[in-house]
XYZ file of C-alpha atoms in Angstrom:
311
model
C -30.512 -240.940 65.742
C -30.265 -238.311 63.037
C -26.898 -237.296 61.622
C -25.948 -235.338 58.541
C -25.355 -238.698 56.864
C -28.542 -240.637 57.635
C -32.273 -239.891 57.654
C -35.043 -242.422 58.167
C -38.313 -241.534 56.412
C -41.592 -242.991 57.636
C -44.395 -243.457 55.139
C -47.401 -245.509 54.170
C -46.531 -248.280 51.736
C -48.989 -247.490 48.930
C -47.578 -246.749 45.482
C -48.668 -243.131 45.781
C -47.096 -242.689 49.215
C -43.828 -244.177 47.929
C -43.930 -241.952 44.839
C -44.224 -238.958 47.144
C -41.331 -240.201 49.263
C -39.240 -240.492 46.114
C -39.878 -236.794 45.405
C -38.682 -235.970 48.928
C -35.628 -238.216 48.590
C -34.614 -236.593 45.320
C -34.972 -233.132 46.841
C -32.892 -234.038 49.887
C -30.202 -235.678 47.758
C -29.935 -232.514 45.676
C -29.405 -230.465 48.820
C -27.346 -233.031 50.758
C -25.609 -235.416 48.302
C -23.879 -237.372 51.079
C -27.035 -238.031 53.063
C -28.079 -241.680 53.305
C -31.865 -242.054 53.261
C -33.693 -245.125 54.573
C -37.432 -245.622 53.995
C -39.537 -247.336 56.670
C -43.015 -248.556 55.704
C -45.733 -248.020 58.315
C -49.288 -249.386 58.202
C -51.971 -246.943 59.337
C -55.559 -247.466 60.453
C -56.766 -246.073 57.136
C -54.789 -248.735 55.269
C -56.408 -251.560 57.229
C -60.082 -250.565 57.395
C -61.315 -250.694 53.815
C -64.823 -252.072 54.256
C -66.462 -248.895 55.563
C -66.873 -245.354 54.219
C -64.450 -242.826 55.687
C -67.276 -240.897 57.324
C -68.257 -244.011 59.299
C -64.789 -244.656 60.756
C -63.990 -241.483 62.657
C -61.326 -239.945 60.521
C -59.051 -238.042 62.905
C -55.489 -239.069 62.125
C -56.712 -241.953 59.989
C -53.584 -242.012 57.793
C -51.267 -240.204 60.208
C -51.338 -241.453 63.824
C -49.155 -244.551 63.503
C -46.537 -242.616 61.535
C -46.460 -239.856 64.150
C -46.085 -242.498 66.864
C -43.007 -243.879 65.080
C -41.625 -240.339 64.832
C -42.297 -239.742 68.517
C -40.509 -242.992 69.445
C -37.416 -242.079 67.373
C -37.998 -244.966 64.976
C -37.982 -242.492 62.081
C -36.623 -238.963 61.599
C -39.182 -237.476 59.223
C -42.698 -238.355 58.132
C -43.989 -237.752 54.620
C -47.742 -237.170 54.299
C -50.293 -236.135 51.744
C -51.038 -232.744 53.280
C -54.787 -233.235 52.836
C -54.621 -236.153 55.318
C -53.298 -233.964 58.148
C -55.634 -233.362 61.097
C -56.535 -229.737 61.753
C -54.248 -229.687 64.818
C -50.609 -230.812 64.724
C -49.401 -232.291 68.066
C -47.317 -229.912 70.165
C -44.267 -232.174 69.926
C -44.431 -232.232 66.108
C -43.950 -229.622 63.399
C -44.547 -229.391 59.667
C -41.070 -228.476 58.485
C -41.874 -228.103 54.793
C -44.569 -228.175 52.150
C -43.244 -229.206 48.743
C -44.348 -227.435 45.548
C -47.995 -228.270 44.982
C -49.106 -230.560 42.175
C -52.366 -229.986 40.301
C -54.963 -229.497 43.055
C -57.982 -230.313 40.888
C -60.210 -233.353 41.042
C -60.160 -235.642 38.015
C -62.926 -237.810 36.613
C -61.918 -241.127 35.073
C -64.184 -243.090 32.745
C -65.933 -240.302 30.889
C -66.373 -236.520 31.251
C -68.976 -235.328 33.719
C -71.176 -233.846 30.992
C -71.189 -237.169 29.112
C -72.463 -239.238 32.037
C -76.071 -240.322 31.405
C -78.735 -240.042 34.124
C -78.286 -242.801 36.689
C -74.612 -243.348 35.856
C -72.665 -244.960 38.715
C -69.903 -242.709 40.034
C -67.498 -243.865 42.740
C -65.945 -241.665 45.413
C -64.994 -242.034 49.072
C -65.054 -238.277 49.657
C -68.077 -236.571 51.213
C -66.824 -233.292 49.723
C -66.941 -234.723 46.200
C -70.219 -236.487 46.912
C -71.852 -233.243 48.042
C -70.659 -231.206 45.072
C -71.552 -233.969 42.609
C -75.071 -234.171 44.019
C -75.293 -230.403 43.770
C -74.236 -230.422 40.098
C -75.762 -233.729 38.963
C -78.521 -234.962 41.296
C -79.431 -237.536 38.635
C -76.253 -239.584 39.162
C -75.966 -242.718 41.323
C -73.125 -242.108 43.774
C -71.394 -245.152 45.279
C -68.682 -245.512 47.910
C -65.195 -246.333 46.656
C -62.236 -247.313 48.854
C -58.767 -248.717 48.245
C -55.533 -247.445 46.723
C -55.403 -245.871 43.277
C -54.727 -249.185 41.483
C -57.662 -250.854 43.248
C -60.018 -248.015 42.378
C -58.980 -248.039 38.734
C -59.366 -251.822 38.587
C -62.918 -251.583 39.933
C -63.719 -248.973 37.279
C -62.263 -251.068 34.460
C -64.143 -254.154 35.723
C -67.378 -252.226 35.185
C -68.347 -251.731 38.824
C -68.604 -247.992 38.115
C -69.193 -245.839 35.045
C -66.773 -243.231 36.335
C -64.715 -242.498 39.437
C -63.238 -239.308 40.827
C -59.677 -239.084 42.153
C -57.173 -236.322 42.837
C -55.285 -235.311 39.695
C -52.101 -234.941 41.747
C -51.957 -238.611 42.657
C -52.600 -239.739 39.101
C -49.898 -237.410 37.804
C -47.360 -238.607 40.365
C -48.070 -242.227 39.457
C -47.738 -241.604 35.719
C -51.448 -242.239 35.204
C -52.537 -238.888 33.807
C -53.616 -240.701 30.620
C -56.494 -242.191 32.642
C -58.051 -238.747 33.175
C -61.179 -238.093 31.123
C -61.667 -234.580 32.500
C -60.093 -232.224 35.018
C -62.869 -230.570 37.012
C -62.548 -226.800 37.297
C -62.319 -225.641 40.935
C -65.200 -223.268 40.204
C -67.350 -226.419 39.797
C -65.733 -228.624 42.444
C -63.639 -226.946 45.120
C -60.701 -229.221 46.034
C -59.959 -230.644 49.461
C -57.892 -228.549 51.819
C -54.198 -228.955 50.878
C -54.999 -231.327 47.998
C -51.930 -231.890 45.831
C -49.412 -230.799 48.489
C -46.838 -232.989 50.249
C -46.103 -232.226 53.915
C -42.938 -233.243 55.744
C -43.270 -233.574 59.517
C -40.442 -233.649 62.078
C -40.162 -233.725 65.835
C -40.411 -230.211 67.230
C -37.168 -230.599 69.204
C -35.144 -231.958 66.258
C -33.769 -228.660 64.970
C -31.054 -230.152 62.758
C -33.476 -232.357 60.796
C -36.012 -229.547 60.579
C -33.344 -227.273 59.076
C -32.469 -229.882 56.445
C -36.094 -230.459 55.502
C -36.872 -226.750 55.404
C -34.548 -226.371 52.409
C -37.299 -228.070 50.385
C -40.083 -225.725 51.515
C -42.107 -223.928 48.829
C -43.319 -220.552 50.078
C -46.423 -220.188 47.895
C -47.581 -223.711 48.695
C -47.069 -223.045 52.406
C -49.128 -219.853 52.245
C -51.936 -221.550 50.323
C -52.071 -224.638 52.543
C -51.982 -222.636 55.768
C -54.833 -220.459 54.488
C -56.897 -223.518 53.609
C -56.101 -225.235 56.912
C -57.202 -222.106 58.763
C -60.502 -222.402 56.912
C -60.905 -226.032 58.018
C -59.837 -225.291 61.594
C -62.441 -222.537 61.881
C -65.292 -224.788 60.801
C -63.955 -227.561 63.046
C -63.784 -230.116 60.282
C -61.733 -233.136 59.344
C -61.292 -235.054 56.118
C -64.784 -236.605 56.293
C -66.682 -233.302 56.422
C -68.249 -232.081 53.131
C -66.010 -229.017 52.967
C -63.253 -227.743 50.735
C -61.015 -224.740 50.240
C -58.595 -223.683 47.540
C -56.168 -220.764 47.680
C -54.345 -219.208 44.730
C -51.338 -216.995 45.496
C -50.576 -213.931 43.400
C -47.666 -211.523 43.778
C -49.107 -209.576 46.704
C -52.583 -211.034 47.123
C -54.294 -214.375 47.477
C -57.711 -215.646 46.518
C -59.463 -218.347 48.525
C -62.608 -220.207 47.554
C -64.426 -222.346 50.093
C -67.502 -224.518 50.478
C -69.414 -226.192 53.291
C -72.040 -228.742 52.341
C -74.330 -231.553 53.306
C -74.508 -235.112 52.022
C -77.784 -234.282 50.257
C -75.984 -231.857 47.921
C -76.978 -228.630 49.647
C -74.008 -226.277 50.014
C -72.847 -222.737 50.625
C -69.766 -221.408 48.826
C -67.950 -218.134 48.284
C -64.626 -216.597 47.243
C -62.691 -213.740 48.793
C -59.458 -211.918 47.982
C -57.012 -210.240 50.333
C -53.413 -209.370 51.064
C -51.104 -212.361 50.850
C -49.715 -211.506 54.290
C -53.203 -211.999 55.723
C -53.807 -215.392 54.102
C -54.462 -217.288 57.343
C -56.911 -214.658 58.586
C -58.559 -214.698 55.162
C -59.173 -218.452 55.385
C -60.647 -218.106 58.869
C -62.818 -215.174 57.830
C -64.244 -217.011 54.821
C -65.085 -220.027 56.978
C -66.837 -217.844 59.560
C -68.834 -216.166 56.798
C -69.965 -219.508 55.332
C -70.870 -220.885 58.753
C -73.080 -217.844 59.341
C -74.593 -218.191 55.856
C -75.979 -221.650 56.606
C -72.900 -223.848 56.810
C -73.292 -224.450 60.539
C -76.793 -225.808 60.013
C -75.588 -228.093 57.208
C -72.841 -229.550 59.401
C -75.304 -230.106 62.223
C -77.716 -231.809 59.846
C -75.080 -234.264 58.623
C -73.852 -235.021 62.147
C -77.394 -235.919 63.148
C -77.858 -238.085 60.056
C -74.600 -239.986 60.658
C -75.473 -240.418 64.335
C -78.853 -241.906 63.465
C -77.236 -244.470 61.125
C -74.511 -245.526 63.572
C-alpha cells in the first residue's frame, strides 16, 4: 500500500489525537514535501466506554488495539499514539519507529492552584497515579472520577461539577488551552505518567520503507527517556491503570529517573536515581526493582485485592 507518495495515518478522532496527527503530518511534509498524507479515524474501546473508571475496565490496549488491528490489516500505514497509552509490550509484528520531541510532561491543575483548594474541595481525575499522589499530598480533598475528552472535562469543571481537575499539560498546550492552567505541578510533588507528553509513531515491523520515513522524525533524548520509563513500568508489570509513574531527564552524558509506586489510599514509595545515559533502560528497571522491594509490591497486591473485591 505504502509508496513514497502516499501514507495513511490511523488515529483516534478526538481533538487532541488529531492535533498530534497534525504535528506528525507537518514533520513528514517537511521531510517529504511530495508525500500525500491521508488520515483515517478509528474508534477504540477507550473512546466508547466512558461510564466506568479506567481501573474497572481492564486497560490493556484500551486506546491502541483497534488502531493496531487496522495497521495489521494494511488499512493504514502508520499509527499515531499518545506514548503514555502504549501497553508495556509492543506486538512482535509492530515497531515504534519514532518518538517525537516531548512536550511538557507535567500534570496541570485547572480551576485553582493546589495550595488554594479548601478542605473537601472536589477534584476530578481518571488517573489512579494522580489519585494516589493527591491523596498522599492532600488527604483532605474529595477525589472524584472524571472521564471524557479534554473539552468534556473542562465543560464539567466550568459547570461546577468539580472545583478543580487535573490533566496533562502537554494536551492542553497542543490544543491551545494553556490559559486554562491554574498551576503546573512540579514532578517532585507529582511524578508524571510513563511517557507523558510524548507522541509515538508505530509501523508494521516488516514495512522497512515506511519505518525509514518515520524515523526521520525521531528525537533521541525523548526516545531515551521514554524507553527508560517504559522499562520501569515493564519491571513492575503495570499498565496505565496502576498507581505508578516515572519521569526521566536526559543530560549530556547522564540521565536522572524518578519513580513511584502507590496504592489508591495514598500510600506510596518513591525514589530518584542517576546513571550513565547509555544505561538508561537498565536504570529504569533497577529503580523499579528497588521500589518493589521497598514496599511497592505489597501496595500493588493490596490494590489488586481491593479492585477484585469490588468487581
